[in-house]
Coordinates of C-alpha atoms in Angstrom, one line a residue:
M694 CA 187.5 16.2 -22.2
R695 CA 190.7 15.2 -24.0
V696 CA 193.5 17.8 -23.7
L697 CA 197.0 18.1 -25.1
V698 CA 199.5 20.2 -23.2
V699 CA 202.4 21.5 -25.4
E700 CA 204.9 23.2 -23.1
D701 CA 208.7 23.0 -23.3
F702 CA 209.3 23.9 -19.6
E703 CA 209.0 20.3 -18.3
V704 CA 208.2 21.2 -14.7
L705 CA 205.3 23.5 -15.8
A706 CA 204.2 20.9 -18.4
R707 CA 204.0 18.1 -15.9
T708 CA 202.3 20.3 -13.3
L709 CA 199.6 21.4 -15.8
G710 CA 199.1 17.8 -16.8
T711 CA 198.6 16.6 -13.2
G712 CA 196.4 19.5 -12.3
L713 CA 194.1 19.1 -15.3
R714 CA 193.8 15.4 -14.6
R715 CA 192.7 16.2 -11.1
E716 CA 189.9 18.3 -12.7
G717 CA 188.7 15.1 -14.5
M718 CA 190.3 15.6 -17.9
A719 CA 192.3 13.1 -20.0
V720 CA 195.6 14.8 -20.6
D721 CA 198.6 14.1 -22.8
V722 CA 201.8 16.2 -22.4
V723 CA 204.5 16.9 -24.9
L724 CA 207.5 19.2 -24.8
D725 CA 208.0 20.3 -28.4
G726 CA 206.1 21.2 -31.5
D727 CA 207.2 18.1 -33.5
D728 CA 205.7 15.7 -30.8
A729 CA 202.6 17.8 -30.7
L730 CA 202.0 17.4 -34.5
E731 CA 202.6 13.6 -34.1
R732 CA 199.9 13.4 -31.4
L733 CA 197.5 15.5 -33.3
A734 CA 197.8 13.3 -36.3
V735 CA 196.5 10.3 -34.4
T736 CA 194.3 11.7 -31.6
R737 CA 191.4 14.1 -31.6
Y738 CA 191.7 16.6 -28.8
D739 CA 189.0 18.9 -27.5
V740 CA 191.5 21.5 -26.4
V741 CA 195.2 22.1 -27.0
V742 CA 197.0 24.2 -24.4
L743 CA 199.9 25.5 -26.6
D744 CA 203.0 27.4 -25.6
R745 CA 203.8 29.7 -28.4
D746 CA 207.6 29.4 -28.2
V747 CA 208.2 25.6 -28.1
P748 CA 211.3 24.0 -29.8
G749 CA 211.0 22.0 -33.0
T750 CA 208.0 23.1 -34.9
H751 CA 207.2 26.6 -33.6
G752 CA 203.9 27.0 -31.7
D753 CA 202.6 29.4 -34.4
D754 CA 203.0 26.7 -37.0
V755 CA 201.4 24.1 -34.8
C756 CA 198.4 26.4 -34.4
R757 CA 198.2 27.0 -38.1
R758 CA 198.2 23.2 -38.7
I759 CA 195.4 22.6 -36.2
V760 CA 193.3 25.3 -37.9
A761 CA 194.1 24.0 -41.4
D762 CA 193.3 20.4 -40.5
R763 CA 189.8 21.4 -39.3
A764 CA 190.0 18.7 -36.6
G765 CA 187.8 20.7 -34.3
S766 CA 190.5 21.2 -31.6
R767 CA 190.3 24.5 -29.7
V768 CA 193.6 26.2 -29.0
L769 CA 194.5 28.0 -25.8
M770 CA 197.8 29.8 -26.5
L771 CA 200.2 30.4 -23.7
T772 CA 203.1 32.9 -23.9
A773 CA 205.4 35.1 -21.8
S774 CA 204.5 38.0 -24.2
S775 CA 201.5 39.9 -22.9
T776 CA 201.3 43.0 -25.1
V777 CA 198.2 43.7 -27.1
K778 CA 200.1 43.2 -30.3
D779 CA 201.2 39.7 -29.3
R780 CA 197.6 38.8 -28.3
V781 CA 196.3 40.0 -31.6
E782 CA 198.9 38.0 -33.5
G783 CA 198.1 34.9 -31.5
L784 CA 194.4 35.2 -32.2
G785 CA 195.1 36.0 -35.8
L786 CA 196.9 32.7 -36.2
G787 CA 193.6 30.9 -35.3
A788 CA 194.0 30.5 -31.6
D789 CA 190.7 30.5 -29.7
D790 CA 192.0 32.1 -26.6
Y791 CA 195.2 33.6 -25.3
L792 CA 196.7 33.5 -21.8
P793 CA 199.9 35.3 -20.9
K794 CA 202.4 33.9 -18.3
P795 CA 202.4 33.9 -15.4
F796 CA 198.8 32.8 -15.0
D797 CA 196.5 31.5 -12.2
F798 CA 195.8 27.8 -12.6
A799 CA 192.2 28.3 -11.7
E800 CA 191.8 30.7 -14.6
L801 CA 193.5 28.3 -17.0
V802 CA 191.1 25.5 -16.0
A803 CA 188.1 27.9 -16.5
R804 CA 189.3 28.8 -19.9
V805 CA 189.9 25.2 -20.9
R806 CA 186.5 24.2 -19.8
A807 CA 185.0 27.2 -21.7
L808 CA 186.7 26.1 -24.9
G809 CA 185.6 22.5 -24.3
R810 CA 182.0 23.7 -24.3
R811 CA 182.5 25.1 -27.9
P812 CA 182.7 21.9 -30.0
T813 CA 182.3 21.9 -33.7
A814 CA 179.1 20.0 -33.4
L815 CA 176.4 21.6 -31.4
V816 CA 176.0 19.9 -28.0
P817 CA 173.4 21.1 -25.4
P818 CA 174.8 22.7 -22.3
V819 CA 172.9 20.1 -20.2
L820 CA 172.7 16.5 -21.5
E821 CA 169.5 14.5 -20.7
C822 CA 168.0 11.1 -21.2
D823 CA 164.6 10.6 -19.6
D824 CA 165.2 11.3 -15.8
L825 CA 169.0 11.3 -16.2
T826 CA 170.7 14.7 -16.5
L827 CA 174.4 15.8 -16.7
D828 CA 175.8 19.3 -16.6
P829 CA 179.4 19.2 -17.9
S830 CA 180.2 22.8 -16.9
R831 CA 179.1 22.3 -13.3
R832 CA 180.3 18.6 -13.2
V833 CA 177.0 17.6 -11.8
A834 CA 174.9 14.5 -12.7
S835 CA 171.6 13.4 -11.3
R836 CA 168.8 10.8 -11.9
G837 CA 165.3 11.3 -10.8
G838 CA 166.4 14.4 -8.8
R839 CA 169.0 12.4 -6.9
R840 CA 172.5 13.7 -7.3
L841 CA 175.0 11.0 -8.4
D842 CA 178.4 10.7 -6.7
L843 CA 180.6 9.9 -9.7
S844 CA 184.3 9.5 -10.1
P845 CA 186.0 11.6 -12.9
K846 CA 186.1 8.6 -15.2
E847 CA 182.5 7.6 -14.5
F848 CA 181.4 11.2 -15.2
G849 CA 183.5 11.2 -18.4
V850 CA 182.0 7.9 -19.7
L851 CA 178.5 9.0 -18.9
E852 CA 179.1 12.4 -20.6
C853 CA 180.3 10.6 -23.8
L854 CA 177.3 8.2 -23.8
L855 CA 174.8 11.0 -23.3
A856 CA 176.4 13.2 -26.0
A857 CA 176.0 10.4 -28.5
E858 CA 172.2 10.7 -28.1
G859 CA 171.4 7.0 -28.1
R860 CA 174.0 6.1 -30.7
P861 CA 176.4 3.2 -29.8
V862 CA 179.8 4.3 -28.5
S863 CA 182.5 1.6 -28.7
A864 CA 184.8 0.7 -25.8
E865 CA 187.7 1.9 -27.9
D866 CA 186.2 5.3 -28.4
L867 CA 185.4 5.6 -24.7
L868 CA 189.0 4.7 -23.8
E869 CA 190.3 7.3 -26.2
R870 CA 188.0 10.1 -25.1
V871 CA 188.0 9.6 -21.3
W872 CA 191.5 8.1 -20.6
D873 CA 194.9 9.3 -21.8
E874 CA 198.0 7.9 -23.5
A875 CA 199.0 6.0 -20.4
A876 CA 195.9 3.7 -20.7
D877 CA 196.6 0.1 -21.7
P878 CA 194.6 -0.6 -24.9
F879 CA 193.8 -4.1 -23.5
T880 CA 192.6 -2.8 -20.2
T881 CA 189.2 -3.7 -18.7
A882 CA 188.9 -0.1 -17.3
V883 CA 186.0 0.8 -19.6
K884 CA 184.0 -2.4 -18.7
T885 CA 184.7 -1.9 -15.0
T886 CA 183.7 1.8 -15.1
V887 CA 180.5 1.0 -16.9
R888 CA 179.6 -1.6 -14.3
R889 CA 180.1 0.8 -11.5
L890 CA 178.1 3.4 -13.4
R891 CA 175.2 1.0 -13.8
T892 CA 175.2 0.3 -10.1
K893 CA 175.1 4.0 -9.2
L894 CA 172.4 4.8 -11.7
G895 CA 170.1 2.2 -10.3
D896 CA 167.0 0.7 -12.0
P897 CA 165.6 0.7 -14.5
P898 CA 168.9 0.2 -16.5
V899 CA 169.8 3.1 -18.7
I900 CA 173.2 2.0 -20.1
H901 CA 172.9 -0.9 -22.5
T902 CA 175.6 -3.1 -24.1
V903 CA 175.4 -3.3 -27.9
R904 CA 176.3 -6.3 -30.0
E905 CA 179.3 -4.6 -31.6
G906 CA 181.0 -4.3 -28.2
G907 CA 180.0 -0.8 -27.2
Y908 CA 177.4 0.9 -25.1
R909 CA 174.5 3.3 -25.5
V910 CA 172.0 5.1 -23.3
G911 CA 168.3 5.1 -23.7
A912 CA 165.4 2.7 -23.9
P913 CA 166.2 -1.0 -24.3

């Protein structure tokens, strides 16, 4: 899951970024609305955690832009205002969910995951290919009934490949979807992660390299 955190209180912003990464998400963090719009113009995010009162472009206008652009990003709006009127206004702007401050981090994670399971395109709650299954909500993957011990990046790559339903996924797309802005575009991280995945999945091979430089799952 690719997440953008937009929060002007830097300590909270960095804390949220670190915590969500530990939950296996790829997270970018910005401190104002102008930077948020710049990131949204070049990167597709599954969920945007958006403080309503950020400097620069106001959070309300950022939310309106996300909705108008129809990019498919879900918006979890954060605010210190917790009245019913404020919640109604936030949802009326097009936000998908609304969480008043202060909040419990576990609840934020649960809400982000719930929003991430509501993509524009319909994706099954459990992804499958032959004897390989992956449950994104429970963070569980197995093959032939054997539970797989996967790192967050390995899980993310496998999830992207299974969601593609046999279509090739380029290394560039995997890097964008599973890693974050800190990733070196020339890194071999994708290749290394796929190699480890193949070892953990065992035989017969289920991840195949395609001529265009990407990967797919399914029959050879």
